[in-house]
PDB file of C-alpha atoms in Angstrom:
ATOM      1  CA  ALA A   1       0.000   0.000   0.000  1.00 75.00           C
ATOM      2  CA  ASP A   2       2.875   2.411   0.735  1.00 82.00           C
ATOM      3  CA  GLY A   3       4.978   1.379  -2.279  1.00 81.00           C
ATOM      4  CA  SER A   4       7.512  -0.692  -0.291  1.00 90.00           C
ATOM      5  CA  LEU A   5       8.811  -3.886  -1.824  1.00 94.00           C
ATOM      6  CA  ALA A   6      10.134  -6.809   0.225  1.00 95.00           C
ATOM      7  CA  ASN A   7      12.242  -9.678  -1.089  1.00 97.00           C
ATOM      8  CA  VAL A   8      14.511  -7.613  -3.300  1.00 97.00           C
ATOM      9  CA  PHE A   9      18.060  -8.971  -3.351  1.00 98.00           C
ATOM     10  CA  VAL A  10      20.530  -6.070  -3.423  1.00 98.00           C
ATOM     11  CA  SER A  11      24.248  -6.523  -4.025  1.00 97.00           C
ATOM     12  CA  LEU A  12      27.312  -4.597  -5.039  1.00 97.00           C
ATOM     13  CA  GLN A  13      28.838  -5.608  -8.343  1.00 95.00           C
ATOM     14  CA  GLY A  14      32.549  -5.999  -9.023  1.00 91.00           C
ATOM     15  CA  SER A  15      35.665  -7.372  -7.365  1.00 89.00           C
ATOM     16  CA  PHE A  16      36.508  -6.823  -3.720  1.00 91.00           C
ATOM     17  CA  PRO A  17      39.340  -7.884  -1.410  1.00 89.00           C
ATOM     18  CA  ALA A  18      38.977 -11.397  -0.017  1.00 89.00           C
ATOM     19  CA  ALA A  19      36.884 -11.630   3.142  1.00 91.00           C
ATOM     20  CA  SER A  20      36.323 -14.675   5.306  1.00 94.00           C
ATOM     21  CA  VAL A  21      33.105 -16.616   4.754  1.00 95.00           C
ATOM     22  CA  PRO A  22      30.725 -16.461   7.738  1.00 95.00           C
ATOM     23  CA  ALA A  23      30.708 -19.545   9.956  1.00 95.00           C
ATOM     24  CA  GLU A  24      27.005 -19.009  10.669  1.00 96.00           C
ATOM     25  CA  PRO A  25      24.812 -20.901   8.178  1.00 97.00           C
ATOM     26  CA  VAL A  26      21.984 -19.479   6.107  1.00 97.00           C
ATOM     27  CA  THR A  27      18.754 -21.386   6.817  1.00 98.00           C
ATOM     28  CA  ILE A  28      15.827 -21.972   4.487  1.00 98.00           C
ATOM     29  CA  ASP A  29      12.830 -23.540   6.236  1.00 98.00           C
ATOM     30  CA  GLN A  30       9.774 -25.243   4.774  1.00 97.00           C
ATOM     31  CA  ARG A  31       6.735 -24.382   6.900  1.00 97.00           C
ATOM     32  CA  GLY A  32       3.130 -24.720   5.818  1.00 97.00           C
ATOM     33  CA  CYS A  33       4.350 -25.585   2.302  1.00 97.00           C
ATOM     34  CA  ILE A  34       6.100 -22.222   1.942  1.00 98.00           C
ATOM     35  CA  TYR A  35       9.830 -21.490   1.909  1.00 98.00           C
ATOM     36  CA  PHE A  36      11.033 -19.034   4.574  1.00 97.00           C
ATOM     37  CA  PRO A  37      12.664 -16.762   3.675  1.00 97.00           C
ATOM     38  CA  ARG A  38      11.537 -16.454   0.079  1.00 97.00           C
ATOM     39  CA  VAL A  39      14.675 -14.515  -0.927  1.00 98.00           C
ATOM     40  CA  VAL A  40      17.998 -14.824   0.877  1.00 98.00           C
ATOM     41  CA  GLY A  41      21.665 -14.189   0.216  1.00 98.00           C
ATOM     42  CA  ALA A  42      24.629 -16.461   0.879  1.00 97.00           C
ATOM     43  CA  ARG A  43      28.357 -16.348   0.278  1.00 97.00           C
ATOM     44  CA  VAL A  44      30.168 -18.791  -1.976  1.00 96.00           C
ATOM     45  CA  GLY A  45      31.333 -21.562   0.381  1.00 95.00           C
ATOM     46  CA  GLN A  46      28.938 -20.636   3.192  1.00 96.00           C
ATOM     47  CA  THR A  47      26.813 -23.424   4.644  1.00 96.00           C
ATOM     48  CA  VAL A  48      23.150 -23.352   3.633  1.00 97.00           C
ATOM     49  CA  LEU A  49      20.776 -25.470   5.719  1.00 97.00           C
ATOM     50  CA  VAL A  50      17.443 -26.545   4.236  1.00 98.00           C
ATOM     51  CA  ARG A  51      15.015 -27.657   6.951  1.00 98.00           C
ATOM     52  CA  ASN A  52      11.664 -29.407   6.661  1.00 98.00           C
ATOM     53  CA  SER A  53       9.337 -28.250   9.447  1.00 98.00           C
ATOM     54  CA  ASP A  54       6.302 -29.883   7.824  1.00 97.00           C
ATOM     55  CA  GLU A  55       5.046 -33.395   8.628  1.00 96.00           C
ATOM     56  CA  LEU A  56       4.976 -34.269   4.950  1.00 95.00           C
ATOM     57  CA  LEU A  57       7.239 -34.939   1.985  1.00 97.00           C
ATOM     58  CA  HIS A  58       9.082 -32.123   0.196  1.00 97.00           C
ATOM     59  CA  ASN A  59      11.527 -32.462  -2.663  1.00 96.00           C
ATOM     60  CA  VAL A  60      14.003 -29.576  -2.683  1.00 97.00           C
ATOM     61  CA  HIS A  61      15.284 -28.753  -6.161  1.00 97.00           C
ATOM     62  CA  GLY A  62      17.867 -26.044  -6.829  1.00 96.00           C
ATOM     63  CA  THR A  63      18.051 -25.058 -10.502  1.00 95.00           C
ATOM     64  CA  SER A  64      21.334 -23.384 -11.320  1.00 93.00           C
ATOM     65  CA  ALA A  65      23.040 -21.945 -14.373  1.00 92.00           C
ATOM     66  CA  ARG A  66      26.382 -21.985 -12.524  1.00 92.00           C
ATOM     67  CA  GLY A  67      26.891 -25.468 -11.065  1.00 91.00           C
ATOM     68  CA  ASN A  68      24.974 -24.981  -7.804  1.00 94.00           C
ATOM     69  CA  ASN A  69      22.358 -27.637  -8.679  1.00 94.00           C
ATOM     70  CA  PHE A  70      20.860 -29.917  -6.041  1.00 96.00           C
ATOM     71  CA  ASN A  71      17.826 -32.188  -5.778  1.00 96.00           C
ATOM     72  CA  PHE A  72      16.884 -34.157  -2.657  1.00 96.00           C
ATOM     73  CA  SER A  73      13.874 -35.418  -0.726  1.00 96.00           C
ATOM     74  CA  GLN A  74      12.901 -34.501   2.812  1.00 96.00           C
ATOM     75  CA  PRO A  75      10.132 -36.951   3.751  1.00 95.00           C
ATOM     76  CA  LYS A  76       9.309 -35.703   7.257  1.00 94.00           C
ATOM     77  CA  ALA A  77       9.677 -32.891   9.761  1.00 96.00           C
ATOM     78  CA  GLY A  78      13.052 -32.372  11.367  1.00 96.00           C
ATOM     79  CA  ILE A  79      15.194 -33.346   8.393  1.00 96.00           C
ATOM     80  CA  VAL A  80      17.949 -30.833   7.616  1.00 97.00           C
ATOM     81  CA  GLN A  81      20.139 -30.973   4.521  1.00 97.00           C
ATOM     82  CA  GLU A  82      23.459 -29.094   4.456  1.00 97.00           C
ATOM     83  CA  LEU A  83      24.695 -27.503   1.211  1.00 95.00           C
ATOM     84  CA  ARG A  84      27.709 -25.453   0.160  1.00 94.00           C
ATOM     85  CA  LEU A  85      27.203 -23.348  -2.937  1.00 94.00           C
ATOM     86  CA  LYS A  86      30.245 -23.210  -5.200  1.00 94.00           C
ATOM     87  CA  GLU A  87      29.756 -20.356  -7.671  1.00 95.00           C
ATOM     88  CA  PRO A  88      28.359 -16.804  -7.618  1.00 96.00           C
ATOM     89  CA  GLU A  89      24.852 -16.653  -9.052  1.00 96.00           C
ATOM     90  CA  ILE A  90      21.997 -14.172  -9.167  1.00 94.00           C
ATOM     91  CA  MET A  91      19.622 -15.996  -8.643  1.00 95.00           C
ATOM     92  CA  LEU A  92      19.557 -19.667  -7.727  1.00 96.00           C
ATOM     93  CA  LYS A  93      15.927 -20.813  -7.908  1.00 97.00           C
ATOM     94  CA  VAL A  94      14.741 -23.349  -5.316  1.00 98.00           C
ATOM     95  CA  THR A  95      11.469 -25.216  -5.823  1.00 97.00           C
ATOM     96  CA  CYS A  96       9.628 -28.206  -4.393  1.00 97.00           C
ATOM     97  CA  ASP A  97       8.846 -30.856  -7.002  1.00 96.00           C
ATOM     98  CA  VAL A  98       5.931 -32.113  -4.871  1.00 96.00           C
ATOM     99  CA  HIS A  99       4.303 -28.708  -4.192  1.00 97.00           C
ATOM    100  CA  ARG A 100       4.847 -26.659  -7.361  1.00 95.00           C
ATOM    101  CA  TRP A 101       3.891 -23.324  -5.750  1.00 96.00           C
ATOM    102  CA  MET A 102       6.824 -23.483  -3.331  1.00 97.00           C
ATOM    103  CA  THR A 103       9.606 -21.208  -4.581  1.00 98.00           C
ATOM    104  CA  ALA A 104      12.578 -19.476  -3.001  1.00 98.00           C
ATOM    105  CA  PHE A 105      15.607 -17.671  -4.415  1.00 98.00           C
ATOM    106  CA  VAL A 106      19.203 -17.562  -3.194  1.00 98.00           C
ATOM    107  CA  GLY A 107      21.597 -14.821  -4.281  1.00 98.00           C
ATOM    108  CA  VAL A 108      25.076 -16.366  -4.150  1.00 97.00           C
ATOM    109  CA  VAL A 109      27.932 -13.858  -4.020  1.00 97.00           C
ATOM    110  CA  ASN A 110      31.663 -13.986  -3.314  1.00 94.00           C
ATOM    111  CA  HIS A 111      31.761 -10.867  -1.106  1.00 96.00           C
ATOM    112  CA  PRO A 112      29.906  -9.597   1.983  1.00 97.00           C
ATOM    113  CA  TYR A 113      28.177  -6.602   0.332  1.00 97.00           C
ATOM    114  CA  PHE A 114      24.579  -7.742  -0.111  1.00 97.00           C
ATOM    115  CA  ALA A 115      21.189  -7.635   1.605  1.00 97.00           C
ATOM    116  CA  THR A 116      17.529  -8.521   1.093  1.00 98.00           C
ATOM    117  CA  SER A 117      14.854  -5.879   1.554  1.00 97.00           C
ATOM    118  CA  GLY A 118      12.475  -6.419   4.446  1.00 95.00           C
ATOM    119  CA  ALA A 119       8.730  -5.851   4.733  1.00 91.00           C
ATOM    120  CA  GLY A 120       9.212  -2.073   4.686  1.00 91.00           C
ATOM    121  CA  GLY A 121      11.292  -2.246   1.512  1.00 93.00           C
ATOM    122  CA  THR A 122      14.482  -1.197   3.278  1.00 94.00           C
ATOM    123  CA  PHE A 123      17.895  -2.830   3.336  1.00 95.00           C
ATOM    124  CA  THR A 124      21.320  -2.156   4.823  1.00 95.00           C
ATOM    125  CA  ILE A 125      24.680  -3.190   3.455  1.00 95.00           C
ATOM    126  CA  ALA A 126      27.308  -2.656   6.144  1.00 92.00           C
ATOM    127  CA  ASN A 127      30.993  -1.764   5.885  1.00 91.00           C
ATOM    128  CA  VAL A 128      31.015  -0.945   2.176  1.00 92.00           C
ATOM    129  CA  PRO A 129      34.497   0.216   1.139  1.00 91.00           C
ATOM    130  CA  ALA A 130      34.840   3.851   0.116  1.00 91.00           C
ATOM    131  CA  GLY A 131      34.645   4.442  -3.623  1.00 92.00           C
ATOM    132  CA  THR A 132      32.248   4.410  -6.529  1.00 94.00           C
ATOM    133  CA  HIS A 133      30.280   1.183  -6.846  1.00 95.00           C
ATOM    134  CA  THR A 134      27.574  -0.323  -9.001  1.00 97.00           C
ATOM    135  CA  ILE A 135      24.693  -1.609  -6.922  1.00 97.00           C
ATOM    136  CA  GLN A 136      22.132  -4.036  -8.326  1.00 98.00           C
ATOM    137  CA  ALA A 137      18.603  -4.813  -7.162  1.00 97.00           C
ATOM    138  CA  TRP A 138      16.870  -8.036  -8.259  1.00 98.00           C
ATOM    139  CA  HIS A 139      13.193  -8.892  -7.862  1.00 96.00           C
ATOM    140  CA  GLU A 140      11.512 -12.039  -9.155  1.00 95.00           C
ATOM    141  CA  LEU A 141       8.702 -10.169 -10.965  1.00 94.00           C
ATOM    142  CA  PHE A 142      10.207  -6.766 -11.711  1.00 94.00           C
ATOM    143  CA  GLY A 143      13.714  -7.799 -12.751  1.00 94.00           C
ATOM    144  CA  VAL A 144      17.053  -6.051 -12.304  1.00 97.00           C
ATOM    145  CA  LEU A 145      17.839  -2.388 -11.689  1.00 97.00           C
ATOM    146  CA  THR A 146      21.319  -0.916 -11.284  1.00 97.00           C
ATOM    147  CA  GLN A 147      22.682   2.369 -10.027  1.00 96.00           C
ATOM    148  CA  THR A 148      26.045   3.904  -9.377  1.00 96.00           C
ATOM    149  CA  VAL A 149      26.663   4.988  -5.798  1.00 95.00           C
ATOM    150  CA  ARG A 150      29.523   6.969  -4.285  1.00 94.00           C
ATOM    151  CA  VAL A 151      30.504   5.826  -0.779  1.00 93.00           C
ATOM    152  CA  THR A 152      32.730   7.784   1.552  1.00 90.00           C
ATOM    153  CA  GLU A 153      34.158   6.509   4.820  1.00 84.00           C
ATOM    154  CA  ALA A 154      31.817   6.483   7.832  1.00 78.00           C
ATOM    155  CA  THR A 155      29.010   8.312   6.005  1.00 84.00           C
ATOM    156  CA  PRO A 156      25.752   6.421   5.389  1.00 88.00           C
ATOM    157  CA  VAL A 157      24.449   6.596   1.827  1.00 91.00           C
ATOM    158  CA  THR A 158      20.799   6.280   0.867  1.00 92.00           C
ATOM    159  CA  VAL A 159      19.951   4.464  -2.352  1.00 93.00           C
ATOM    160  CA  GLN A 160      16.410   4.247  -3.665  1.00 92.00           C
ATOM    161  CA  PHE A 161      15.304   1.845  -6.376  1.00 94.00           C
ATOM    162  CA  THR A 162      11.974   2.444  -8.103  1.00 92.00           C
ATOM    163  CA  TYR A 163      10.362  -0.336 -10.085  1.00 91.00           C
ATOM    164  CA  ARG A 164       7.735   0.582 -12.626  1.00 85.00           C
ATOM    165  CA  THR A 165       4.769  -1.710 -13.178  1.00 75.00           C
ATOM    166  CA  LYS A 166       3.998  -2.665 -16.745  1.00 64.00           C
TER     167      LYS A 166
END
């Protein structure tokens, strides 16, 4: 109603100095035959946990253009599958072959400069190095938008993306 848009994956484009991969895993949960979260980011090499919280069969199928494919069954609640994604990819689509409406997306990047917009349409990317960067926003229905942003040390920068409906 207010024009906000959740589930937009936002990431800086380009090369950045190496940074350690977080030890904390990214979790995708299946609850009520819906993936939570619908859109999430992960680093190349970071652990991704896929959990079944439903008392029924799901088949988790990651369709990748970059070698991050996977396909496995989770027949009951409590099953957790651990994955490590190998290549950067915007976006890795995750579906359930049993319940065709179940869809999630994983933005896989090789740097820490990414975020997913929340319910209010806002996002924060912390500790961005000073300089001029290209920032990209991806949404499953509205596509990709890019902007150039100039970042200076210790000064927050506001970036606004505006999608137009067709």
